[in-house]
Amino acid sequence: MTTRFLRLTCIAVTASFAVGCSSVPEQESENTEIETAAAQVEPSHPNDPFEGFNRAMWEINYEYLDPYLVRPVSLAYVDYTPVPIRSGISNFLANLDEPASMINNLIMGNGEKAVDHFNRFWINSSFGLLGLIDVASAAGITKYDDKSFSDAVGHYGVGNGPYFMVPGYGPITTREVTEQVDGLYAPLSLISFWGSLGKWAFEGMEKRAMVVPQESILYDSPDPYALTREIYIQRRDFKAEIDIEEFDQEEEDFIDDYLDEEY
């Protein structure tokens, strides 16, 4: 069950593509209190040496950016955009990640998955109108979760490193900086800055809207920040295919079902 918190929170703040907060006396007072309290927090996790700062950023994302910006924008997009258009955009953007996932799976030793990513890319790019139509899935080729370069290096023992809560973006670990390598492969290398920003925004809105039914679970948590951090790091290890001693099959099945769900 706890895995739901990671996906909800990560997606919620990852979907926020603009950052803006209006300042009023009451808000400034609240922010001052948040920063003061955050400075007194002692790190409670080996991957979170900056927990005080991260909790302050969490408050900004969770209390302000998500409810007043990310959530309403995401729901408006999903509610008012025709499903065929949304599906086409989602398929097209997912197709752009296939070559990088192919290479990263090869690095990790997942030959069969790499072949499937390759076949999905050329089939959808040619017969699926540049990926707008997911012909490969209709042909029975499995659609796997994407693999980033940080997953590949993590598979060979590179740790997550310090955990950060970025305002207007969400959780990230130091290891994820290596994902810049994925942008060196075509077609991602051909996308401009604005194209990359659009990809991030559209994917974020879809994923944020998808987890609305699970919001109450996060709201009821006594410490959403700590729970989100734990599950986010666990998720990073899971994607890197690192053996975890305490493996919860129910939680991982939830992740798989979520990632396999079609838009």
Coordinates of C-alpha atoms in Angstrom, one line a residue:
M1 CA 0.0 0.0 0.0
T2 CA 2.8 2.4 0.8
T3 CA 4.1 2.3 -2.7
R4 CA 1.0 4.4 -3.7
F5 CA 2.4 7.3 -1.8
L6 CA 5.5 7.5 -3.9
R7 CA 3.8 7.4 -7.2
L8 CA 1.2 10.0 -6.2
T9 CA 3.7 12.5 -4.8
C10 CA 6.4 12.0 -7.3
I11 CA 3.9 12.5 -10.2
A12 CA 2.1 15.3 -8.5
V13 CA 5.1 17.6 -8.3
T14 CA 6.8 16.3 -11.4
A15 CA 3.8 17.5 -13.3
S16 CA 4.2 21.1 -12.2
F17 CA 5.7 22.9 -15.1
A18 CA 5.5 26.4 -13.8
V19 CA 6.5 27.9 -10.4
G20 CA 4.9 31.0 -9.0
C21 CA 3.7 32.0 -5.6
S22 CA 2.0 35.2 -4.6
S23 CA 3.3 36.8 -1.4
V24 CA 1.0 38.1 1.2
P25 CA 1.7 38.8 4.9
E26 CA 0.0 35.7 6.1
Q27 CA 1.9 33.5 3.6
E28 CA 5.2 35.1 4.4
S29 CA 4.6 34.3 8.1
E30 CA 3.8 30.7 7.3
N31 CA 6.8 30.3 5.1
T32 CA 9.0 31.7 7.9
E33 CA 7.6 29.2 10.3
I34 CA 8.2 26.4 7.9
E35 CA 11.8 27.4 7.3
T36 CA 12.4 27.8 11.1
A37 CA 11.0 24.4 11.8
A38 CA 12.8 22.8 8.9
A39 CA 16.1 24.1 10.2
Q40 CA 15.5 22.2 13.5
V41 CA 14.9 18.8 11.7
E42 CA 17.7 16.3 12.2
P43 CA 18.3 14.0 9.2
S44 CA 16.5 10.7 9.8
H45 CA 17.6 8.9 6.6
P46 CA 21.1 8.2 5.3
N47 CA 20.1 9.5 1.8
D48 CA 18.5 12.7 3.2
P49 CA 21.3 14.8 4.7
F50 CA 19.4 18.0 3.8
E51 CA 16.1 16.9 5.4
G52 CA 15.4 20.3 6.9
F53 CA 15.5 22.1 3.5
N54 CA 13.7 19.2 1.8
R55 CA 10.8 19.4 4.2
A56 CA 10.4 23.1 3.6
M57 CA 10.4 22.5 -0.2
W58 CA 7.9 19.7 0.4
E59 CA 5.5 22.1 2.1
I60 CA 5.7 24.5 -0.9
N61 CA 5.0 21.7 -3.4
Y62 CA 2.4 19.8 -1.4
E63 CA 0.5 22.7 0.2
Y64 CA 0.7 25.3 -2.6
L65 CA 1.9 24.3 -6.1
D66 CA 0.0 21.0 -6.3
P67 CA -3.5 22.0 -5.1
Y68 CA -3.5 25.4 -6.7
L69 CA -1.7 24.8 -10.0
V70 CA -0.7 21.2 -10.9
R71 CA -3.9 19.4 -9.9
P72 CA -6.4 21.8 -11.6
V73 CA -4.3 22.2 -14.7
S74 CA -3.9 18.4 -15.1
L75 CA -7.6 17.7 -14.5
A76 CA -8.6 20.4 -17.0
Y77 CA -6.3 18.8 -19.6
V78 CA -7.7 15.3 -19.1
D79 CA -11.3 16.4 -18.9
Y80 CA -11.4 18.7 -21.9
T81 CA -8.9 17.0 -24.3
P82 CA -10.5 14.3 -26.5
V83 CA -9.2 10.8 -25.6
P84 CA -7.9 10.1 -29.1
I85 CA -5.8 13.2 -29.0
R86 CA -4.5 12.5 -25.5
S87 CA -3.7 8.9 -26.5
G88 CA -1.8 10.0 -29.6
I89 CA 0.3 12.5 -27.6
S90 CA 1.0 9.9 -24.9
N91 CA 2.0 7.2 -27.5
F92 CA 4.2 9.6 -29.4
L93 CA 6.1 10.8 -26.3
A94 CA 6.5 7.2 -25.0
N95 CA 7.9 6.2 -28.3
L96 CA 10.7 8.8 -28.0
D97 CA 12.1 6.9 -24.9
E98 CA 12.3 3.5 -26.6
P99 CA 15.9 3.8 -28.0
A100 CA 17.3 5.0 -24.7
S101 CA 15.5 2.2 -22.9
M102 CA 16.9 -0.3 -25.4
I103 CA 20.5 0.8 -24.8
N104 CA 20.1 0.9 -21.0
N105 CA 18.5 -2.5 -20.9
L106 CA 21.5 -3.8 -22.9
I107 CA 23.9 -2.3 -20.4
M108 CA 21.9 -4.0 -17.6
G109 CA 22.0 -7.4 -19.4
N110 CA 18.3 -7.5 -20.3
G111 CA 18.7 -8.6 -23.9
E112 CA 15.1 -9.7 -24.5
K113 CA 13.7 -6.4 -23.2
A114 CA 16.2 -4.5 -25.3
V115 CA 14.9 -6.3 -28.4
D116 CA 11.3 -5.5 -27.5
H117 CA 12.1 -1.8 -27.1
F118 CA 13.9 -1.8 -30.5
N119 CA 11.0 -3.5 -32.2
R120 CA 8.4 -1.3 -30.5
F121 CA 10.3 1.8 -31.8
W122 CA 10.7 0.9 -35.4
I123 CA 7.2 -0.6 -35.7
N124 CA 5.5 2.4 -34.1
S125 CA 7.7 4.9 -35.8
S126 CA 6.9 3.4 -39.3
F127 CA 3.5 1.8 -39.1
G128 CA 2.2 3.8 -36.2
L129 CA 2.6 7.3 -37.7
L130 CA 5.8 8.3 -35.8
G131 CA 4.4 6.6 -32.7
L132 CA 1.0 8.3 -32.5
I133 CA -0.6 4.8 -32.8
D134 CA 0.7 2.0 -30.6
V135 CA 0.8 -0.7 -33.3
A136 CA 3.5 -2.7 -31.4
S137 CA 1.2 -3.4 -28.5
A138 CA -1.6 -4.5 -30.8
A139 CA 1.0 -6.9 -32.4
G140 CA 1.7 -8.4 -29.0
I141 CA 5.0 -6.8 -28.2
T142 CA 5.2 -6.1 -24.5
K143 CA 5.4 -2.4 -23.4
Y144 CA 7.9 -2.3 -20.5
D145 CA 8.7 0.5 -18.1
D146 CA 11.3 2.8 -19.4
K147 CA 14.9 2.4 -18.2
S148 CA 17.1 5.4 -17.7
F149 CA 20.9 5.5 -17.6
S150 CA 20.7 6.1 -13.8
D151 CA 18.9 2.8 -13.5
A152 CA 21.7 1.1 -15.5
V153 CA 24.5 2.5 -13.3
G154 CA 22.5 1.8 -10.2
H155 CA 22.2 -1.8 -11.3
Y156 CA 26.0 -2.0 -11.0
G157 CA 26.3 -0.6 -7.5
V158 CA 26.2 3.2 -7.9
G159 CA 24.2 4.4 -4.9
N160 CA 21.3 6.9 -5.1
G161 CA 23.3 9.6 -3.3
P162 CA 21.7 12.5 -1.5
Y163 CA 17.9 13.0 -1.9
F164 CA 16.5 16.4 -2.8
M165 CA 13.0 17.9 -2.9
V166 CA 13.2 20.4 -5.7
P167 CA 10.6 23.2 -5.5
G168 CA 8.3 23.1 -8.5
Y169 CA 9.7 19.7 -9.6
G170 CA 9.6 17.1 -6.9
P171 CA 11.9 14.4 -5.5
I172 CA 15.2 13.6 -7.1
T173 CA 18.4 11.8 -6.2
T174 CA 22.0 12.7 -7.1
R175 CA 22.3 9.5 -9.3
E176 CA 19.5 10.8 -11.5
V177 CA 21.8 13.5 -12.9
T178 CA 23.4 10.8 -15.0
E179 CA 20.1 10.6 -17.0
Q180 CA 21.5 13.4 -19.1
V181 CA 23.2 10.6 -21.0
D182 CA 19.8 9.5 -22.3
G183 CA 19.4 12.8 -24.2
L184 CA 22.4 11.9 -26.3
Y185 CA 20.5 9.2 -28.2
A186 CA 18.2 10.0 -31.1
P187 CA 15.4 10.9 -31.2
L188 CA 15.7 12.5 -27.8
S189 CA 18.9 14.3 -28.9
L190 CA 16.9 16.0 -31.7
I191 CA 14.4 17.6 -29.3
S192 CA 14.9 21.2 -28.4
F193 CA 14.6 22.6 -24.9
W194 CA 11.0 23.6 -25.5
G195 CA 10.2 20.2 -26.9
S196 CA 11.6 18.5 -23.8
L197 CA 9.7 20.9 -21.6
G198 CA 6.5 20.0 -23.5
K199 CA 7.2 16.3 -23.2
W200 CA 7.7 16.6 -19.4
A201 CA 4.5 18.7 -19.0
F202 CA 2.2 16.5 -21.0
E203 CA 3.5 13.3 -19.4
G204 CA 3.2 14.9 -16.0
M205 CA -0.4 16.0 -16.4
E206 CA -1.5 12.6 -17.5
K207 CA 0.2 10.9 -14.6
R208 CA -1.0 13.5 -12.1
A209 CA -4.6 13.1 -13.1
M210 CA -4.3 9.3 -13.0
V211 CA -3.5 9.2 -9.3
V212 CA -6.4 11.4 -8.1
P213 CA -8.3 8.4 -6.7
Q214 CA -5.4 7.7 -4.4
E215 CA -5.1 11.2 -2.9
S216 CA -7.0 10.3 0.3
I217 CA -4.3 7.7 1.2
L218 CA -1.6 10.3 1.1
Y219 CA -3.6 12.9 3.0
D220 CA -4.3 10.4 5.8
S221 CA -0.6 9.7 6.3
P222 CA 0.9 11.1 9.5
D223 CA 4.1 12.0 7.7
P224 CA 3.6 12.2 3.9
Y225 CA 7.1 13.5 3.4
A226 CA 9.0 10.7 5.1
L227 CA 6.8 8.1 3.5
T228 CA 7.2 9.6 0.1
R229 CA 11.0 9.7 0.5
E230 CA 11.2 6.0 1.6
I231 CA 9.1 4.8 -1.3
Y232 CA 10.8 7.0 -3.9
I233 CA 14.2 5.6 -3.0
Q234 CA 12.7 2.1 -3.0
R235 CA 11.3 2.8 -6.4
R236 CA 14.6 3.9 -7.7
D237 CA 16.2 0.7 -6.5
F238 CA 13.4 -1.3 -8.0
K239 CA 13.9 0.2 -11.4
A240 CA 17.7 -0.4 -11.1
E241 CA 16.8 -4.1 -10.4
I242 CA 18.6 -4.1 -7.1
D243 CA 17.8 -6.9 -4.8
I244 CA 16.0 -5.6 -1.7
E245 CA 15.8 -7.7 1.4
E246 CA 12.3 -6.6 2.4
F247 CA 10.4 -7.2 -0.9
D248 CA 6.7 -6.5 -0.7
Q249 CA 5.1 -8.3 -3.7
E250 CA 1.8 -6.4 -3.2
E251 CA 3.5 -3.1 -3.4
E252 CA 5.5 -4.0 -6.5
D253 CA 2.4 -5.4 -8.2
F254 CA 0.7 -2.1 -7.7
I255 CA 3.7 -0.3 -9.4
D256 CA 3.6 -2.7 -12.3
D257 CA -0.2 -2.3 -12.8
Y258 CA 0.2 1.5 -12.6
L259 CA 3.0 1.6 -15.2
D260 CA 1.3 -0.8 -17.6
E261 CA -2.0 1.1 -17.6
E262 CA -2.8 2.6 -20.9
Y263 CA -3.7 6.3 -21.1

